[in-house]
Coordinates of C-alpha atoms in Angstrom, one line a residue:
X141 CA -4.7 -88.3 75.9
X142 CA -2.3 -85.7 74.4
X143 CA -2.3 -82.5 76.6
X144 CA -2.0 -80.2 73.6
X145 CA -5.0 -81.8 72.0
X146 CA -7.1 -81.4 75.2
X147 CA -6.0 -77.8 75.5
X148 CA -7.0 -77.1 71.9
X149 CA -10.5 -78.7 72.3
X150 CA -11.0 -76.7 75.5
X151 CA -10.1 -73.4 73.8
X152 CA -12.5 -74.1 71.0
X153 CA -15.3 -74.9 73.3
X154 CA -14.7 -71.7 75.3
X155 CA -14.7 -69.7 72.1
X156 CA -18.0 -71.3 71.0
X157 CA -19.6 -70.7 74.4
X158 CA -18.4 -67.1 74.4
X159 CA -19.8 -66.6 70.9
X160 CA -23.2 -68.1 71.9
X161 CA -23.2 -66.0 75.0
X162 CA -22.5 -62.8 73.1
X163 CA -25.2 -63.5 70.4
X164 CA -27.8 -64.0 73.1
X165 CA -26.7 -61.2 75.3
X166 CA -28.8 -58.0 75.4
X167 CA -27.8 -55.3 73.0
X168 CA -28.3 -51.6 73.7
X169 CA -29.8 -49.0 71.3
X170 CA -26.5 -47.3 70.5
X171 CA -24.9 -50.5 69.4
X172 CA -27.7 -51.8 67.2
X173 CA -28.2 -48.4 65.5
X174 CA -24.4 -48.2 64.8
X175 CA -24.3 -51.8 63.4
X176 CA -27.3 -51.1 61.1
X177 CA -25.9 -47.8 60.0
X178 CA -22.5 -49.4 59.1
X179 CA -24.2 -52.2 57.1
X180 CA -26.5 -49.7 55.4
X181 CA -23.5 -47.5 54.4
X182 CA -21.4 -50.4 53.2
X183 CA -24.2 -51.5 50.9
X184 CA -24.8 -48.0 49.6
X185 CA -21.2 -47.5 48.4
X186 CA -20.1 -51.1 47.7
X187 CA -23.2 -52.9 46.2
X188 CA -23.3 -53.0 42.4
X189 CA -27.1 -52.6 42.2
X190 CA -27.7 -50.1 45.0
X191 CA -24.9 -47.9 43.7
X192 CA -26.8 -47.7 40.5
X193 CA -29.7 -46.0 42.3
X194 CA -32.1 -48.8 41.9
X195 CA -33.5 -48.3 45.4
X196 CA -34.4 -45.3 47.4
X197 CA -31.8 -46.0 50.0
X198 CA -32.8 -43.3 52.5
X199 CA -36.3 -44.7 52.4
X200 CA -35.0 -48.2 53.1
X201 CA -33.2 -46.9 56.2
X202 CA -36.4 -45.4 57.6
X203 CA -38.5 -48.4 56.6
X204 CA -36.3 -50.8 58.6
X205 CA -36.0 -48.7 61.7
X206 CA -39.2 -49.8 63.4
X207 CA -38.0 -53.4 63.0
X208 CA -34.7 -52.5 64.3
X209 CA -36.2 -50.9 67.4
X210 CA -37.7 -54.2 68.4
X211 CA -34.3 -56.0 68.4
X212 CA -32.9 -56.8 71.8
X213 CA -30.1 -59.4 71.2
X214 CA -27.1 -59.7 69.0
X215 CA -28.4 -62.9 67.5
X216 CA -31.6 -61.2 66.4
X217 CA -29.7 -58.2 65.0
X218 CA -27.4 -60.5 63.0
X219 CA -30.5 -62.0 61.4
X220 CA -32.0 -58.6 60.7
X221 CA -28.8 -57.5 59.1
X222 CA -28.6 -60.7 56.9
X223 CA -32.3 -60.3 55.9
X224 CA -31.6 -56.7 55.0
X225 CA -28.8 -57.7 52.7
X226 CA -30.9 -60.4 51.1
X227 CA -33.9 -58.1 50.7
X228 CA -32.3 -56.5 47.6
X229 CA -31.1 -57.9 44.4
X230 CA -27.8 -59.7 44.8
X231 CA -24.7 -57.6 44.1
X232 CA -22.4 -58.5 41.2
X233 CA -19.1 -59.3 42.8
X234 CA -15.6 -58.8 41.3
X235 CA -12.8 -59.0 43.8
X236 CA -10.3 -56.2 43.5
X237 CA -6.7 -57.2 44.1
X238 CA -4.8 -54.3 42.4
X239 CA -4.2 -52.1 45.4
X240 CA -0.4 -52.2 45.7
X241 CA 0.1 -48.7 44.2
X242 CA -2.9 -47.1 45.8
X243 CA -3.2 -44.9 49.0
X244 CA -4.7 -47.1 51.7
X245 CA -4.5 -45.1 54.9
X246 CA -8.3 -44.5 54.9
X247 CA -9.2 -48.2 54.8
X248 CA -11.2 -49.1 57.9
X249 CA -13.2 -52.3 57.6
X250 CA -12.2 -54.1 60.8
X251 CA -15.7 -53.8 62.1
X252 CA -16.7 -56.6 59.7
X253 CA -14.5 -59.0 61.6
X254 CA -16.9 -58.9 64.6
X255 CA -19.4 -61.0 62.6
X256 CA -16.9 -63.8 61.9
X257 CA -18.9 -66.3 64.0
X258 CA -21.9 -65.8 61.6
X259 CA -20.7 -67.3 58.4
X260 CA -23.5 -66.1 56.1
X261 CA -23.5 -62.5 57.3
X262 CA -19.7 -62.3 57.5
X263 CA -19.2 -63.7 54.0
X264 CA -21.8 -61.3 52.6
X265 CA -20.2 -58.3 54.2
X266 CA -16.7 -59.3 53.2
X267 CA -17.7 -59.8 49.6
X268 CA -19.1 -56.3 49.4
X269 CA -16.0 -54.9 51.0
X270 CA -13.9 -56.5 48.3
X271 CA -16.2 -55.7 45.4
X272 CA -15.0 -53.5 42.6
X273 CA -18.2 -53.4 40.5
X274 CA -19.5 -50.1 41.7
X275 CA -21.6 -47.6 39.9
X276 CA -21.7 -43.8 40.2
X277 CA -25.3 -42.9 41.2
X278 CA -24.4 -41.7 44.7
X279 CA -21.0 -40.3 44.0
X280 CA -19.1 -39.5 40.8
X281 CA -16.2 -37.4 39.6
X282 CA -16.5 -34.1 37.9
X283 CA -15.0 -35.0 34.5
X284 CA -12.1 -32.5 34.4
X285 CA -11.3 -31.9 38.1
X286 CA -12.0 -35.3 39.7
X287 CA -13.8 -33.7 42.6
X288 CA -16.2 -36.1 44.2
X289 CA -19.8 -35.1 43.3
X290 CA -22.8 -36.3 45.3
X291 CA -25.2 -35.4 42.6
X292 CA -28.1 -37.5 43.7
X293 CA -28.0 -36.5 47.3
X294 CA -31.0 -34.2 47.2
X295 CA -32.3 -34.3 50.7
X296 CA -35.0 -36.5 52.3
X297 CA -38.4 -35.2 51.1
X298 CA -40.3 -35.6 54.4
X299 CA -37.4 -35.0 56.8
X300 CA -38.4 -34.1 60.3
X301 CA -35.8 -33.8 63.0
X302 CA -38.3 -34.7 65.7
X303 CA -38.4 -38.3 64.3
X304 CA -35.5 -40.4 65.6
X305 CA -35.1 -42.5 62.4
X306 CA -34.7 -39.3 60.4
X307 CA -32.1 -37.9 62.8
X308 CA -30.1 -41.1 62.5
X309 CA -30.5 -41.1 58.7
X310 CA -29.0 -37.6 58.8
X311 CA -26.0 -39.0 60.8
X312 CA -25.4 -42.2 58.8
X313 CA -25.9 -40.5 55.4
X314 CA -23.1 -38.0 56.1
X315 CA -20.9 -40.3 58.2
X316 CA -20.7 -43.0 55.5
X317 CA -20.0 -40.4 52.8
X318 CA -17.0 -39.3 54.8
X319 CA -16.0 -42.9 55.7
X320 CA -15.7 -43.9 52.1
X321 CA -15.0 -40.7 50.1
X322 CA -13.1 -38.2 52.3
X323 CA -9.6 -38.5 51.1
X324 CA -8.2 -36.6 54.2
X325 CA -10.0 -38.7 56.7
X326 CA -6.8 -40.3 57.9
X327 CA -5.6 -36.8 59.2
X328 CA -8.5 -36.4 61.7
X329 CA -7.6 -36.0 65.4
X330 CA -9.7 -39.0 66.3
X331 CA -10.5 -42.1 64.2
X332 CA -13.8 -41.6 62.5
X333 CA -15.2 -45.0 63.3
X334 CA -14.1 -44.7 67.0
X335 CA -16.4 -41.6 67.3
X336 CA -19.5 -43.2 66.0
X337 CA -20.9 -44.3 69.3
X338 CA -20.8 -40.8 70.5
X339 CA -22.4 -39.4 67.3
X340 CA -25.2 -42.1 67.6
X341 CA -26.0 -41.0 71.1
X342 CA -25.8 -37.3 70.2
X343 CA -28.3 -37.6 67.3
X344 CA -30.5 -40.0 69.3
X345 CA -30.9 -37.4 72.0
X346 CA -31.3 -34.5 69.6
X347 CA -35.0 -34.2 70.5
X348 CA -35.3 -30.4 70.2
X349 CA -34.0 -28.1 67.4
X350 CA -31.1 -26.8 69.4
X351 CA -29.9 -30.3 70.5
X352 CA -30.3 -31.5 67.0
X353 CA -28.3 -28.6 65.5
X354 CA -25.5 -29.0 68.1
X355 CA -25.2 -32.6 67.3
X356 CA -24.9 -31.8 63.6
X357 CA -22.3 -29.1 64.4
X358 CA -20.2 -31.5 66.5
X359 CA -20.3 -34.1 63.7
X360 CA -19.0 -31.5 61.2
X361 CA -16.4 -30.1 63.6
X362 CA -14.9 -33.6 63.9
X363 CA -13.7 -33.4 60.3
X364 CA -10.9 -31.1 61.3
X365 CA -11.2 -29.3 58.1
X366 CA -11.1 -25.5 57.8
X367 CA -13.4 -25.8 54.7
X368 CA -16.2 -27.3 56.7
X369 CA -17.9 -24.3 58.0
X370 CA -21.3 -24.8 59.5
X371 CA -23.0 -22.5 62.0
X372 CA -26.8 -22.9 62.4
X373 CA -29.0 -20.1 63.4
X374 CA -30.4 -21.9 66.5
X375 CA -26.9 -22.4 67.7
X376 CA -26.0 -18.7 67.0
X377 CA -29.1 -17.5 68.7
X378 CA -28.5 -19.7 71.7
X379 CA -24.9 -18.7 72.5
X380 CA -24.2 -15.4 70.7
X381 CA -27.1 -13.2 71.7
X382 CA -25.1 -10.2 72.9
X383 CA -22.1 -8.5 71.4
X384 CA -19.4 -6.2 72.7
X385 CA -19.0 -2.5 71.7
X386 CA -15.5 -3.2 70.6
X387 CA -13.3 -5.4 68.4
X388 CA -10.2 -7.5 69.3
X389 CA -7.2 -8.9 67.7
X390 CA -5.8 -12.1 69.2
X391 CA -2.1 -11.8 69.8
X392 CA -0.7 -15.0 71.2
X393 CA -3.0 -15.7 74.2
X394 CA -4.3 -12.2 74.7
X395 CA -7.2 -10.2 73.2
X396 CA -6.1 -6.7 72.3
X397 CA -9.0 -4.1 72.0
X398 CA -8.3 -2.8 68.5
X399 CA -11.4 -0.6 67.9
X400 CA -14.1 0.8 70.2
X401 CA -17.5 2.4 69.8
X402 CA -16.6 5.5 71.8
X403 CA -19.7 6.2 73.9
X404 CA -20.3 2.6 74.9
X405 CA -16.7 1.9 75.6
X406 CA -16.4 5.0 77.8
X407 CA -19.4 3.6 79.9
X408 CA -17.2 0.6 81.0
X409 CA -13.9 2.5 80.9
X410 CA -12.5 0.5 77.9
X411 CA -9.6 1.9 75.9
X412 CA -7.8 1.1 72.7
X413 CA -4.9 -1.2 73.5
X414 CA -6.4 -2.7 76.7
X415 CA -5.4 -6.4 77.1
X416 CA -8.1 -8.9 77.9
X417 CA -6.3 -11.9 79.5
X418 CA -9.2 -13.7 81.1
X419 CA -12.9 -14.1 80.3
X420 CA -15.3 -15.6 82.9
X421 CA -12.3 -16.7 84.9
X422 CA -10.6 -18.6 82.1
X423 CA -7.4 -17.7 80.2
X424 CA -8.0 -16.9 76.5
X425 CA -6.6 -20.2 75.2
X426 CA -8.8 -22.3 77.5
X427 CA -11.8 -20.1 76.8
X428 CA -11.3 -20.3 73.1
X429 CA -11.0 -24.1 73.2
X430 CA -14.3 -24.4 75.2
X431 CA -16.3 -21.9 73.1
X432 CA -14.8 -21.8 69.6
X433 CA -13.0 -25.1 69.0
X434 CA -16.3 -26.9 69.9
X435 CA -18.3 -25.1 67.2
X436 CA -15.9 -24.6 64.3
X437 CA -14.2 -27.3 62.2
X438 CA -10.6 -26.3 61.7
X439 CA -7.5 -27.9 60.2
X440 CA -5.4 -26.3 62.9
X441 CA -5.5 -23.9 65.9
X442 CA -4.1 -21.0 63.9
X443 CA -7.2 -20.9 61.7
X444 CA -9.4 -20.5 64.8
X445 CA -7.9 -17.1 65.5
X446 CA -10.2 -15.5 63.0
X447 CA -13.3 -16.9 64.8
X448 CA -11.8 -15.9 68.1
X449 CA -11.6 -12.3 66.9
X450 CA -15.1 -12.4 65.6
X451 CA -17.1 -14.4 68.1
X452 CA -15.1 -15.0 71.4
X453 CA -16.5 -11.9 73.2
X454 CA -20.1 -12.5 72.3
X455 CA -22.2 -14.1 75.0
X456 CA -25.6 -15.4 76.1
X457 CA -25.8 -12.7 78.8
X458 CA -25.8 -8.9 78.6
X459 CA -22.5 -8.7 80.6
X460 CA -19.3 -10.7 80.9
X461 CA -16.5 -10.7 83.5
X462 CA -13.0 -10.0 82.2
X463 CA -9.5 -9.4 83.5
X464 CA -7.9 -6.5 81.8
X465 CA -4.3 -5.3 81.8
X466 CA -3.5 -1.6 81.1
X467 CA 0.0 -0.4 81.4
X468 CA 1.0 -1.4 85.0
X469 CA -2.5 -2.1 86.3
X470 CA -4.8 -5.1 86.4
X471 CA -8.5 -4.9 86.9
X472 CA -11.4 -7.3 87.0
X473 CA -14.8 -5.9 85.8
X474 CA -18.0 -6.7 84.2
X475 CA -18.5 -5.2 80.8
X476 CA -21.8 -4.6 79.1
X477 CA -22.8 -6.5 76.0
X478 CA -25.7 -5.5 73.6
X479 CA -28.3 -7.2 71.4
X480 CA -28.3 -4.3 68.9
X481 CA -25.9 -1.4 68.6
X482 CA -26.7 1.7 66.7
X483 CA -23.7 3.8 67.7
X484 CA -21.5 4.3 64.7
X485 CA -18.8 6.7 66.2
X486 CA -15.7 4.6 66.6
X487 CA -12.0 4.8 67.1
X488 CA -9.3 2.2 66.2
X489 CA -5.6 1.6 66.8
X490 CA -3.3 3.1 64.2
X491 CA -2.4 0.0 62.3
X492 CA 0.3 0.3 59.7
X493 CA -1.2 -0.4 56.3
X494 CA -0.1 -0.2 52.7
X495 CA -3.2 0.9 50.8
X496 CA -2.0 0.4 47.2
X497 CA -2.0 -3.0 45.4
X498 CA 1.7 -2.4 44.6
X499 CA 4.3 0.1 45.4
X500 CA 7.9 0.7 46.3
X501 CA 8.7 0.6 50.0
X502 CA 11.9 1.2 52.0
X503 CA 13.7 2.8 49.1
X504 CA 14.2 -0.1 46.8
X505 CA 11.9 -3.0 47.8
X506 CA 8.8 -3.9 45.8
X507 CA 5.5 -4.7 47.6
X508 CA 2.6 -6.5 45.9
X509 CA -0.8 -7.3 47.7
X510 CA -2.6 -10.1 45.9
X511 CA -6.0 -9.5 47.3
X512 CA -7.5 -7.3 44.6
X513 CA -4.6 -6.9 42.1
X514 CA -5.3 -7.7 38.4
X515 CA -3.2 -9.5 35.9
X516 CA -2.3 -6.2 34.2
X517 CA -1.3 -4.6 37.5
X518 CA 1.0 -7.6 38.3
X519 CA 2.7 -7.2 34.9
X520 CA 3.3 -3.5 35.5
X521 CA 4.5 -4.1 39.0
X522 CA 7.1 -6.7 37.9
X523 CA 8.2 -4.4 35.0
X524 CA 8.7 -1.5 37.5
X525 CA 10.3 -3.7 40.2
X526 CA 12.9 -5.3 37.8
X527 CA 15.8 -3.5 39.4
X528 CA 14.7 -3.7 43.1
X529 CA 16.5 -5.4 45.8
X530 CA 13.6 -7.8 46.4
X531 CA 9.9 -8.1 46.3
X532 CA 7.4 -8.8 49.1
X533 CA 4.3 -10.6 48.0
X534 CA 1.4 -10.3 50.5
X535 CA -0.8 -13.3 50.6
X536 CA -2.5 -12.7 53.9
X537 CA -5.8 -12.6 52.0
X538 CA -7.9 -14.4 49.4
X539 CA -6.9 -13.3 45.9
X540 CA -9.9 -12.3 43.9
X541 CA -8.6 -11.8 40.3
X542 CA -5.5 -13.8 39.8
X543 CA -4.1 -17.4 39.7
X544 CA -0.7 -18.7 40.7
X545 CA 0.4 -18.7 37.1
X546 CA -0.2 -15.0 36.9
X547 CA 2.7 -14.5 39.4
X548 CA 4.8 -17.6 38.6
X549 CA 5.5 -16.5 35.0
X550 CA 7.6 -13.7 36.3
X551 CA 9.5 -15.6 39.1
X552 CA 10.3 -19.0 37.5
X553 CA 13.2 -19.7 35.1
X554 CA 11.4 -22.9 33.9
X555 CA 8.0 -24.5 34.2
X556 CA 7.9 -26.5 37.4
X557 CA 5.6 -28.9 39.3
X558 CA 4.7 -27.3 42.6
X559 CA 2.1 -29.6 44.1
X560 CA 1.3 -33.3 44.3
X561 CA -2.4 -34.2 44.6
X562 CA -4.1 -37.2 46.1
X563 CA -7.5 -38.0 44.5
X564 CA -10.3 -40.1 46.0
X565 CA -11.4 -43.0 43.8
X566 CA -15.1 -42.9 43.7
X567 CA -15.5 -46.4 42.2
X568 CA -13.1 -47.7 44.8
X569 CA -14.4 -46.5 48.2
X570 CA -11.7 -45.7 50.9
X571 CA -8.9 -45.8 48.3
X572 CA -7.1 -42.9 46.7
X573 CA -4.3 -42.4 44.2
X574 CA -1.8 -39.7 43.2
X575 CA -3.1 -38.8 39.8
X576 CA -3.6 -36.0 37.3
X577 CA -7.0 -34.4 36.5
X578 CA -8.3 -34.9 32.9
X579 CA -7.7 -31.2 32.3
X580 CA -4.0 -32.1 32.3
X581 CA -4.3 -33.1 28.7
X582 CA -4.8 -29.4 27.9
X583 CA -2.7 -27.8 30.6
X584 CA -1.3 -29.3 33.8
X585 CA -2.8 -27.2 36.6
X586 CA -0.1 -28.6 39.0
X587 CA 2.7 -27.0 37.1
X588 CA 3.4 -23.4 36.9
X589 CA 5.7 -20.8 35.3
X590 CA 7.4 -21.0 32.0
X591 CA 10.8 -20.9 30.3
X592 CA 11.9 -17.4 31.1
X593 CA 15.6 -16.3 30.9
X594 CA 14.5 -12.9 32.2
X595 CA 12.7 -14.0 35.3
X596 CA 13.0 -12.0 38.5
X597 CA 16.0 -13.5 40.2
X598 CA 16.2 -11.4 43.3
X599 CA 14.6 -12.4 46.7
X600 CA 10.9 -13.1 46.7
X601 CA 9.4 -12.8 50.3
X602 CA 6.0 -14.4 50.6
X603 CA 3.8 -13.3 53.5
X604 CA 1.2 -15.7 54.8
X605 CA -1.1 -16.1 57.9
X606 CA -4.3 -17.8 59.2
X607 CA -6.3 -15.9 56.6
X608 CA -4.3 -17.6 53.8
X609 CA -6.7 -20.4 52.9
X610 CA -7.8 -22.6 50.0
X611 CA -7.1 -20.9 46.7
X612 CA -4.7 -18.6 48.5
X613 CA -2.7 -21.6 49.8
X614 CA -2.7 -23.1 46.3
X615 CA -1.3 -19.9 44.9
X616 CA 1.1 -19.8 47.8
X617 CA 2.5 -23.2 46.9
X618 CA 3.0 -22.0 43.3
X619 CA 4.9 -19.0 44.4
X620 CA 7.0 -21.0 46.9
X621 CA 8.3 -23.2 44.0
X622 CA 10.3 -20.1 42.8
X623 CA 14.0 -20.7 43.4
X624 CA 14.3 -17.5 45.4
X625 CA 11.2 -17.6 47.5
X626 CA 11.4 -17.3 51.3
X627 CA 8.1 -17.6 53.3
X628 CA 7.4 -15.4 56.3
X629 CA 4.5 -15.6 58.6
X630 CA 2.4 -18.0 60.7
X631 CA 0.6 -21.3 60.1
X632 CA -2.0 -21.1 57.3
X633 CA -5.5 -22.5 57.3
X634 CA -4.5 -25.9 56.1
X635 CA -7.3 -26.5 53.5
X636 CA -5.6 -26.1 50.2
X637 CA -7.6 -27.6 47.4
X638 CA -11.2 -27.5 46.0
X639 CA -14.2 -28.4 48.0
X640 CA -16.8 -31.2 47.6
X641 CA -20.3 -30.5 48.8
X642 CA -22.6 -33.1 50.4
X643 CA -26.3 -32.4 50.9
X644 CA -27.5 -34.0 54.1
X645 CA -31.1 -35.5 54.3
X646 CA -32.4 -32.3 56.0
X647 CA -31.1 -30.2 53.1
X648 CA -27.9 -28.8 54.8
X649 CA -25.0 -28.5 52.4
X650 CA -21.6 -29.4 54.0
X651 CA -18.3 -28.7 52.4
X652 CA -15.1 -30.5 52.8
X653 CA -11.7 -30.5 51.1
X654 CA -11.9 -32.9 48.2
X655 CA -8.3 -33.7 47.6
X656 CA -5.1 -34.2 49.5
X657 CA -2.4 -31.6 49.0
X658 CA 1.4 -32.4 49.1
X659 CA 4.5 -30.6 48.1
X660 CA 6.5 -32.4 45.3
X661 CA 8.8 -33.8 48.1
X662 CA 5.8 -35.5 49.7
X663 CA 5.3 -33.1 52.6
X664 CA 1.6 -32.8 53.4
X665 CA 0.0 -29.3 53.3
X666 CA -3.6 -30.4 54.3
X667 CA -4.0 -29.4 58.0
X668 CA -0.4 -28.4 58.4
X669 CA -0.6 -25.4 56.0
X670 CA 2.2 -23.9 53.9
X671 CA 5.8 -24.4 54.8
X672 CA 7.2 -21.4 56.8
X673 CA 10.8 -20.4 56.6
X674 CA 10.6 -17.7 59.3
X675 CA 7.8 -17.5 61.9
X676 CA 6.8 -13.9 62.8
X677 CA 7.0 -13.2 66.5
X678 CA 4.2 -10.7 67.3
X679 CA 3.5 -9.4 70.8
X680 CA 1.0 -6.9 72.2
X681 CA 3.5 -4.1 71.9
X682 CA 4.6 -4.5 68.3
X683 CA 1.7 -6.1 66.3
X684 CA 0.2 -2.8 65.0
X685 CA 3.5 -2.1 63.1
X686 CA 3.0 -5.2 60.9
X687 CA 5.9 -7.5 61.9
X688 CA 5.4 -9.5 58.7
X689 CA 6.5 -6.6 56.5
X690 CA 9.3 -5.7 58.9
X691 CA 10.6 -9.3 58.8
X692 CA 10.2 -9.4 55.0
X693 CA 12.3 -6.2 54.7
X694 CA 14.9 -7.7 57.1
X695 CA 15.2 -10.9 55.0
X696 CA 15.7 -9.0 51.8
X697 CA 18.4 -6.9 53.3
X698 CA 20.2 -10.0 54.7
X699 CA 23.0 -11.5 52.7
X700 CA 21.3 -14.8 52.0
X701 CA 18.0 -16.6 52.4

């Protein structure tokens, strides 16, 4: 007998025996909950009839949970999953093949291949995956902006976190929305699907309110999106009961005491400018990673600085051990923390600040702060600054009254495209395309400026930092398209465009960045933040003098950008 033939038959028999063994082997709770949640989510967003809203899909999840609990082998689970698919009206199927020009980095359906040995179940799942007949009950686009809108996610009426099926509904409702409709999913630190086992265990064990809220917090943190802020009161109350009688600025890996409540600070011999280099025996970077990174979703580490400065010194106890440097001395001490503080008498470091929205500085350099300035003030500023050596535009803030166009019209010679945008395709889950919003018919929001022979053609210095976020980053990208712009600062928040909001079954609204932001040359801005030409080098000795403005002046006085 041909040896090759024998070898082939032997391999096939081994595969069959292995499949039979796997199907009859015991299955743990985490695995069966995960598989059910995956199939439930695929049907929600890929099934032609379910996506019309014909079924109360949250209710279907809860109804089937008791049956799921009784399952103890993969074979039985496969049958349950197949029966679940067959329990609803068959989906209309139209296979989609036109994906060549689409963004496909978020596709993640390999889990379906694990059912290849079960022909009926496998074919059913594969057909749904490839289906292009999908309605918009659960997710649609806002007509002009193309922001994904989850208009019929209104919460689960009888939600109770004490019930396991409700907690897992919370998980899979949000997890699948992100799996199929978060355009920046491919940028996460960890693959979204690879984290699912951990999330399932976390929500399964969330039997009291604090454990439940922490599980939800960790789920949201995993998005790595600075727009996804969530900080529940039970979590706050559990870890931030006591606060210090002082404030800090984080400069590199040191906390500098920048203001103090005088009487309480004197009690612990704390002074302005003291350098806190350790807390509870940990260096600041490690302490921040343990305490802040675990609780706040962030696109990058720079964005976490603002939470470090606000929350890092708060604690569950009424005192905390710190290592403090002051001039040439180093001391270890416990400092008092307080639940409530009534003392209002405070002192602060003498930070250099420019109070006006716009003014001349350093003889012949214009300065414009975009935080509260109006359109009319910008016009007056550019008129007055027409003969200056350069202009510093301060975007270390969130502009309240202006758009990018309000600045760009004075610094562009021609109208220019300044941003390339990636949109999620709500009727094609997991896919995206570089498109234009419908509003572009009226005015393209991704172009700025206008034909202007008298545009300001001297140096424009843009100042940015970790407070530059969202709309500010969008405005920043518009300013950067000026032919004479030079950007000074540090990494920005890395969440450039508009948010989408998803209401979880328990009623919690969670935001995430709804589109992908790129420079016209294809460089991504989501997570990375804005391009920086010169990084500011602050240290604990010079930061109160505003090194950003000092560097801006230096660049204007230099011969070239």
